XYZ file of C-alpha atoms in Angstrom:
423
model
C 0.000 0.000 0.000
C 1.273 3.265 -1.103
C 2.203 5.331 1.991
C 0.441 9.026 2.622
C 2.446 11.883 2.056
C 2.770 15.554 4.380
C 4.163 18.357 3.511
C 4.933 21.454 6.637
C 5.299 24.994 6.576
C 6.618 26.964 8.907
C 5.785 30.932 9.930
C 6.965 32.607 12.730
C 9.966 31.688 15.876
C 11.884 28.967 17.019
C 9.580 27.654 19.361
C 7.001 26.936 15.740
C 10.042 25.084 14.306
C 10.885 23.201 16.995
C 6.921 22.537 17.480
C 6.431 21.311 13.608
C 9.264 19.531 13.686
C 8.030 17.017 16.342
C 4.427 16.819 14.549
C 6.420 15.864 11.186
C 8.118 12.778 13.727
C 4.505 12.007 14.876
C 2.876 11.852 11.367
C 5.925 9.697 10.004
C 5.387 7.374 13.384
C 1.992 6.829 11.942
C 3.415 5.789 8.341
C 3.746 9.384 6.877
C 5.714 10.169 3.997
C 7.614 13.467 4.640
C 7.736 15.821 1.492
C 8.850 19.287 0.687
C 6.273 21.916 0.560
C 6.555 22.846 -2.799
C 5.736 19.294 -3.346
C 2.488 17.317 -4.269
C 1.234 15.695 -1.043
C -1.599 14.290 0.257
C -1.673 17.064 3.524
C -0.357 20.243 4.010
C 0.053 20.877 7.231
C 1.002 25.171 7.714
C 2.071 25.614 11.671
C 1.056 29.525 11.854
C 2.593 32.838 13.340
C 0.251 35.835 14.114
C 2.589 38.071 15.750
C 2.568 40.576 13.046
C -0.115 40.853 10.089
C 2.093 39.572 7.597
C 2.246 35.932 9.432
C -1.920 36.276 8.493
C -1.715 37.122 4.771
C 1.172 34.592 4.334
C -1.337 32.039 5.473
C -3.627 33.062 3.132
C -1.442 33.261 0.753
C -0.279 29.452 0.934
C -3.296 28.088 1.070
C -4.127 29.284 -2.031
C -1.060 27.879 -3.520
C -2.150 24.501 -2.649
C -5.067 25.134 -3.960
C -3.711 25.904 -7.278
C -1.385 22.892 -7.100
C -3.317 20.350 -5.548
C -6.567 21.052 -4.941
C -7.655 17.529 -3.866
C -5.203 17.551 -1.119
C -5.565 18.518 2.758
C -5.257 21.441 4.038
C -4.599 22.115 8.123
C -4.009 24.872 10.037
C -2.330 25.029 13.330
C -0.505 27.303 15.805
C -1.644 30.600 17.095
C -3.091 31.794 14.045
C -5.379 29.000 14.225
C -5.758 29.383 18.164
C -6.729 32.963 17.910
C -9.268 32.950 14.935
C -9.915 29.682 14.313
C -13.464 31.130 12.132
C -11.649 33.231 10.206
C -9.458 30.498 9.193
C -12.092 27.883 8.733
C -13.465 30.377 5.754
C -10.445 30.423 4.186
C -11.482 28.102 0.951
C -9.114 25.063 1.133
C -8.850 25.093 4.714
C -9.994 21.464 5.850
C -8.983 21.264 9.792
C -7.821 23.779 11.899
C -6.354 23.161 15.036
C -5.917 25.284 18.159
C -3.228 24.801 21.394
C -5.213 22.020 22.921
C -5.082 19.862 19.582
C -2.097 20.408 17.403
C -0.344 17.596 19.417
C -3.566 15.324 18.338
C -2.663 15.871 14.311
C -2.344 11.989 13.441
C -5.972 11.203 14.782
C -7.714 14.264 13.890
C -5.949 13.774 10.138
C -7.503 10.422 10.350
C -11.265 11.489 10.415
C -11.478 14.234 7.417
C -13.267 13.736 4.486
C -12.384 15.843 1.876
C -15.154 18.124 0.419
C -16.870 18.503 4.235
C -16.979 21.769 5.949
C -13.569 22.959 7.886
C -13.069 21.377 11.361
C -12.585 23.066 14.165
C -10.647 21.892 16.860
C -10.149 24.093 19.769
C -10.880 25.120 23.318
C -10.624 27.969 25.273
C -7.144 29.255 25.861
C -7.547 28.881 29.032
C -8.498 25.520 29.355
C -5.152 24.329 27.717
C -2.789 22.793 29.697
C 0.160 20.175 29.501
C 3.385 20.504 28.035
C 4.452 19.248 24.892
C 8.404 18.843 24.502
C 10.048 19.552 20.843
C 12.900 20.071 19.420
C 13.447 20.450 15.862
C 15.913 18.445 13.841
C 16.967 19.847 10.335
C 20.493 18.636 10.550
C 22.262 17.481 13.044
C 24.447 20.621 14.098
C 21.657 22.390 15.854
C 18.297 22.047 17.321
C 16.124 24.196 18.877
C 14.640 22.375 22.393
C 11.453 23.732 23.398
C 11.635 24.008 27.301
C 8.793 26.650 28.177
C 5.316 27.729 26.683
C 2.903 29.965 27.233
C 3.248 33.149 29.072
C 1.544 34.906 32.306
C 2.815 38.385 31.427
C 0.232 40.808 30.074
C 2.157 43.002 27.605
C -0.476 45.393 26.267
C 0.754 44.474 21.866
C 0.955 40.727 22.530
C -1.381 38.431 21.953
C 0.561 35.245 22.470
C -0.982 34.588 26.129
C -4.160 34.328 24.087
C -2.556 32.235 21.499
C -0.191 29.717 24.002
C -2.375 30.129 27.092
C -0.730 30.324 30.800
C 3.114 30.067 31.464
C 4.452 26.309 31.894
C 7.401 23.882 31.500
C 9.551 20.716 31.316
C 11.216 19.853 34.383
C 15.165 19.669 34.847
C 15.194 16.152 34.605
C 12.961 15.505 31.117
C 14.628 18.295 29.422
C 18.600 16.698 31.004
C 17.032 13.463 29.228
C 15.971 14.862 26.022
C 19.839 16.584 25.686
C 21.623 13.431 26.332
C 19.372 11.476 23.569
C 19.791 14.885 21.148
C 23.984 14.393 21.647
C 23.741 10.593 21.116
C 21.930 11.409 17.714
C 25.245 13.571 17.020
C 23.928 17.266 17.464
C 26.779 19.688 18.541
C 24.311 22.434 19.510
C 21.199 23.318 21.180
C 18.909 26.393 21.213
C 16.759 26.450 24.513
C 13.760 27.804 23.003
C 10.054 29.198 24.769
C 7.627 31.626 25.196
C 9.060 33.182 28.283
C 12.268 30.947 28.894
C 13.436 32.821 32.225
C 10.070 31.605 33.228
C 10.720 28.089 33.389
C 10.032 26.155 36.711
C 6.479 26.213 36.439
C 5.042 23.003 36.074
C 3.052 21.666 33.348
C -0.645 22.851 34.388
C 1.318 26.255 34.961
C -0.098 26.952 38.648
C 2.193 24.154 40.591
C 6.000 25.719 40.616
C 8.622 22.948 40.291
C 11.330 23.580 43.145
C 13.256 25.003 40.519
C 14.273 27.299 37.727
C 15.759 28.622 34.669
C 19.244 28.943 36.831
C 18.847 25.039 37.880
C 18.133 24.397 33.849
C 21.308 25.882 33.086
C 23.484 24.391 35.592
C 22.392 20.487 34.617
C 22.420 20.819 30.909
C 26.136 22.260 31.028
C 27.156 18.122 33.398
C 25.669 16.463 29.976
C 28.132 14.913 27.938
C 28.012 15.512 24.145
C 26.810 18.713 23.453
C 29.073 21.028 22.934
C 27.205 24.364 22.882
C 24.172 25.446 23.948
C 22.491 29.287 23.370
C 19.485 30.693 25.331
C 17.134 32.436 22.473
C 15.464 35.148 24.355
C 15.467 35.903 27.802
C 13.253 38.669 29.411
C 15.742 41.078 30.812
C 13.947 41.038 34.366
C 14.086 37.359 34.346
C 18.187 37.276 33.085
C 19.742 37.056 37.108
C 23.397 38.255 37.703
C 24.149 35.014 38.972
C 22.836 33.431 35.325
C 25.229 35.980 33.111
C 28.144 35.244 35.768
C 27.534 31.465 35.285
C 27.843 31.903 31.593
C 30.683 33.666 31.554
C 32.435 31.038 33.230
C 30.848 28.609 31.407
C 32.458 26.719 28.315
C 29.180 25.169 26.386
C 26.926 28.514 27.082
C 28.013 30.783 24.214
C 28.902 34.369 24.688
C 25.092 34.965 23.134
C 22.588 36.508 24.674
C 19.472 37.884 23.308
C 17.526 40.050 25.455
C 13.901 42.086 24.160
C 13.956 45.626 24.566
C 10.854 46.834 22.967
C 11.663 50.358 23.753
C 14.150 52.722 25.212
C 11.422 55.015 26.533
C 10.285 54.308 30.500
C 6.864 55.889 29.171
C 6.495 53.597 26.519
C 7.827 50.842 28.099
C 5.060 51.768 30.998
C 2.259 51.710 28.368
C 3.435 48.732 27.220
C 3.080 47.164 30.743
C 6.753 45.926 30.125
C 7.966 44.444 33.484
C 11.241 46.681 34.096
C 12.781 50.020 33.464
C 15.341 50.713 30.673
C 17.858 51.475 33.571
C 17.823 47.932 34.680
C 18.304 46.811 31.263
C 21.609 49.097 30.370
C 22.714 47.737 34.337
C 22.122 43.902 32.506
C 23.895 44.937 28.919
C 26.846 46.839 31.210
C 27.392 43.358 33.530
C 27.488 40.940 30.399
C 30.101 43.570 28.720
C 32.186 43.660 31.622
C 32.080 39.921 32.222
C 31.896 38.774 28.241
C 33.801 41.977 26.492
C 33.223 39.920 23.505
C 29.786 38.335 24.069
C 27.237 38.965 21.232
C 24.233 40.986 22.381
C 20.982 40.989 20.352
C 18.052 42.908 21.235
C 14.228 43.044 20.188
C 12.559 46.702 19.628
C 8.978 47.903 18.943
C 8.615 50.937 16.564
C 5.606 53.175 16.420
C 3.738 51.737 19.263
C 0.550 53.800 20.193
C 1.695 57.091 21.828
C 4.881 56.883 20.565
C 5.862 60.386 19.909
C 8.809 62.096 17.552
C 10.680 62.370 21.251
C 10.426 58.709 22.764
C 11.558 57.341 19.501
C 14.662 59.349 19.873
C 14.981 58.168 23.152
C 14.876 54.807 22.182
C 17.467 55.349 19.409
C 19.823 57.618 21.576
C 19.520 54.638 24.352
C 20.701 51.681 21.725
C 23.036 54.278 20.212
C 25.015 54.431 23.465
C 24.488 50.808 24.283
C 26.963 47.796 23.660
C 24.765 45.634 21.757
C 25.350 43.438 17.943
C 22.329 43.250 16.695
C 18.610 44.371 16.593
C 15.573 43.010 15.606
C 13.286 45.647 14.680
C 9.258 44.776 14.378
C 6.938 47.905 13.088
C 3.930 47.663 15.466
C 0.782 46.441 14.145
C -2.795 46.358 14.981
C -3.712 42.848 16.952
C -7.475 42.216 18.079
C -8.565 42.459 21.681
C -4.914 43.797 22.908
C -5.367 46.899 25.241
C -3.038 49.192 23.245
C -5.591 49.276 20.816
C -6.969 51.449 23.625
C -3.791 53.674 23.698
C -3.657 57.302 21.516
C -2.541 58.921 19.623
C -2.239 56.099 17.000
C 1.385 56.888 14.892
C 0.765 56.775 11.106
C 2.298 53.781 9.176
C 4.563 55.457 7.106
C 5.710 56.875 10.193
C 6.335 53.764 11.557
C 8.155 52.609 8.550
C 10.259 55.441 8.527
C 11.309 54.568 11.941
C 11.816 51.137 11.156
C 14.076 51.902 8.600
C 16.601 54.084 10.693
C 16.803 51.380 13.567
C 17.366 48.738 10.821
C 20.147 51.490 9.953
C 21.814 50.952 12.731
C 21.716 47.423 13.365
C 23.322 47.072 10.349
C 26.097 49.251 11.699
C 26.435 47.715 15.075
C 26.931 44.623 13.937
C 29.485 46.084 11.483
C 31.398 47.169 14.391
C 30.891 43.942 16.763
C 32.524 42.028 13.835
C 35.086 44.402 13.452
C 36.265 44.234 16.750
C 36.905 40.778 16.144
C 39.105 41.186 13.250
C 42.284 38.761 13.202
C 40.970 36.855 16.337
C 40.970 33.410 16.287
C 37.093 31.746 17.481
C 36.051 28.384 17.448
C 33.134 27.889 14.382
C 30.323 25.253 14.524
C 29.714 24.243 10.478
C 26.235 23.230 9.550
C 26.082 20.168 7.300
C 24.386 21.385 4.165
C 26.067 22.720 1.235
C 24.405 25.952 -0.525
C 25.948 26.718 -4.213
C 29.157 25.411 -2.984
C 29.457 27.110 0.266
C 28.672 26.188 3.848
C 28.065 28.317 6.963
C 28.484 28.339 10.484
C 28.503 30.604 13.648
C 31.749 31.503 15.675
C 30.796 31.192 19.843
C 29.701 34.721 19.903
C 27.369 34.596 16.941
C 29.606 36.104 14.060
C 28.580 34.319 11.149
C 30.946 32.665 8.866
C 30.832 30.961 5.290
C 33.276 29.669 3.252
C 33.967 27.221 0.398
C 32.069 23.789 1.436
C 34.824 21.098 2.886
C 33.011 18.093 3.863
C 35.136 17.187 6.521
C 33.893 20.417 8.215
C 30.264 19.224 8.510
C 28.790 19.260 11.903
C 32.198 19.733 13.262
C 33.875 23.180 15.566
C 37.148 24.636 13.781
C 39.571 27.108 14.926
C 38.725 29.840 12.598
C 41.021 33.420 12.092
C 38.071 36.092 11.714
């Protein structure tokens, strides 16, 4: 009997690639054939983003794709797209299942029931009725996977809808995710990303109100006993939640990189205050000045919001006069948009798009130059680089400790493997 085919799509962070990465492992459990996306298959399965608007059109946009390709094949929806307007996506023509938190982790069964030419399933619940935790980890090659320890999130950030989308803060305990990084280096990887919602979070257990008698620190210090792995990076880490004692650990640490990436969202305490952020950009300069003086050569990337509600010609100068003077690599800059039952909707004066644009563009500006002059600093050093194994017109990639990125010529012999490497 010829096996079923599935094809996955990806929009949005780590924690979605780690996530569709373990429901491609449960569908091929079940006798799945995995297959690219651009692909015929007999089920698309598109693990969704809605952090910004363009995560919503993109959607959109590939399910009409398939539709064009393959119209006979399934369609299904999941991720926090799905979890936040599940009707909305159900009319979407195409769309055959959509799945919310509580279900994406059910795919093989609920896969197992359509018909095609019925109306679009809905699978869903309340976001507050979602509980458990679901480990993942993602597994494109073998250099580096991103291991979901956290979900969810208890903060109430007035732009973010993710609490609505993930539901309440929980986790993994010390000793599943200790397990799960032991089998990951017997499988070969070299490096893991700890990946979650709110990662300094962690401790809570997996119904989110019973607190494991630990935390994030007690993560940290067990995965760096486990044999096999030689790095490990922790993706985003809220900059109230990022202890002294966790940057101090690091910097004496040899498998936690010199890599830190810590959100901003604004250099402007009166932004920051209507964005119900949980600190005050002094205690974030005090976090950025400790890591420098510890880690002179530690890579620092750093989230910002642009045109937020409120934001006037004055605050955004703030903000830019604030990174300006700060030791930092690299930004990530995100133009504020619009989400649906967030209180900043609430918040005037509303800043004009192109406004917003504009202001995008200058902190994109000088990103660019910052990381100019983090790599420049490096010049002639000699760092340690992890090579991915793939090969991309002839080259291959790979990142030094500190998150300088690196390609050259492809060498086989490099694959998956750390070389002493003269920046």
């Amino acid at each position: 009997m010829q096996k079923r085919t599935v094809a996955f799509h990806t929009l949005g962070c780590k924690l979605n690639f780690s996530e569709t990465s373990t429901l491609s492992r449960m569908l091929e459990n079940e006798g799945f054939e995995k297959k690219g996306f651009d692909d015929l298959a007999d089920v698309y399965v598109i693990n969704t983003c809605s952090v910004t608007d363009n995560a919503d059109k993109e959607c959109r946009q590939l399910v009409r794709r398939i539709q064009r390709r393959s119209p006979g094949s399934f369609v299904v929806i999941t991720g926090c797209y799905a979890q936040l307007k599940p009707q909305e996506i159900a009319s979407i023509p195409g769309v055959d299942l959509v799945l919310g938190a509580a279900e994406k982790f059910n795919i093989a069964r609920h896969i197992g029931e359509l018909s095609k030419g019925d109306p679009a399933r809905i699978c869903s619940c309340d976001i507050e009725e979602v509980s458990g935790f679901n480990a993942s980890f993602s597994q494109n090659d073998r250099t580096r996977t991103f291991l979901k320890v956290q979900d969810g999130c208890d903060y109430s950030c007035t732009f973010c809808t993710i609490p609505m989308a993930r539901g309440k803060s929980r986790s993994d305990s010390v000793a599943n995710v200790v397990k799960h990084a032991a089998k990951l280096a017997a499988d070969g990887v070299k490096e893991i990303v700890l990946t979650g919602v709110n990662l300094g979070d962690f401790g809570r257990g997996p119904d989110g109100d019973l607190r494991y008698e630990e935390n994030f620190f007690d993560l940290v210090k067990a995965l760096d006993k486990v044999g096999g792995i030689e790095r490990y990076r922790i993706s985003s880490i809220e900059p109230n939640l990022l202890t002294n004692e966790i940057i101090e650990y690091v910097a004496n640490s040899d498998k936690f990189m010199p890599h830190f990436h810590i959100p901003l969202q604004s250099g402007s305490n009166h932004i920051l205050g209507l964005m119900r952020r949980r600190y005050r950009r002094e205690l974030y300069a005090e976090r950025v000045g400790l890591i420098k003086t510890l880690m002179p050569h530690c890579a620092i990337g750093v989230d910002v919001i642009v045109g937020f509600p409120g934001e006037t010609e004055e605050h955004f100068t703030e903000t830019f006069d604030f990174l300006h003077s700060l030791d930092v690599s690299y930004l990530h800059v995100f133009t504020y948009s619009e989400r649906d039952h967030t209180r900043a909707l609430d918040i005037k004066p509303v800043v004009p798009v192109p406004v917003r644009n504009e202001r995008n563009k200058t902190l994109r500006n000088l990103s660019y130059m910052k990381m100019q002059y983090f790599t420049g600093q490096h010049a002639g050093q000699e760092r340690k680089v992890l090579f991915e194994g793939h090969e991309k017109n002839g080259m291959m990639e790979g990142y030094t400790d500190n998150y300088i990125r690196i390609s050259t010529p492809y060498r086989k012999e490099w694959e998956n493997r750390l070389v002493e490497w003269k920046l």
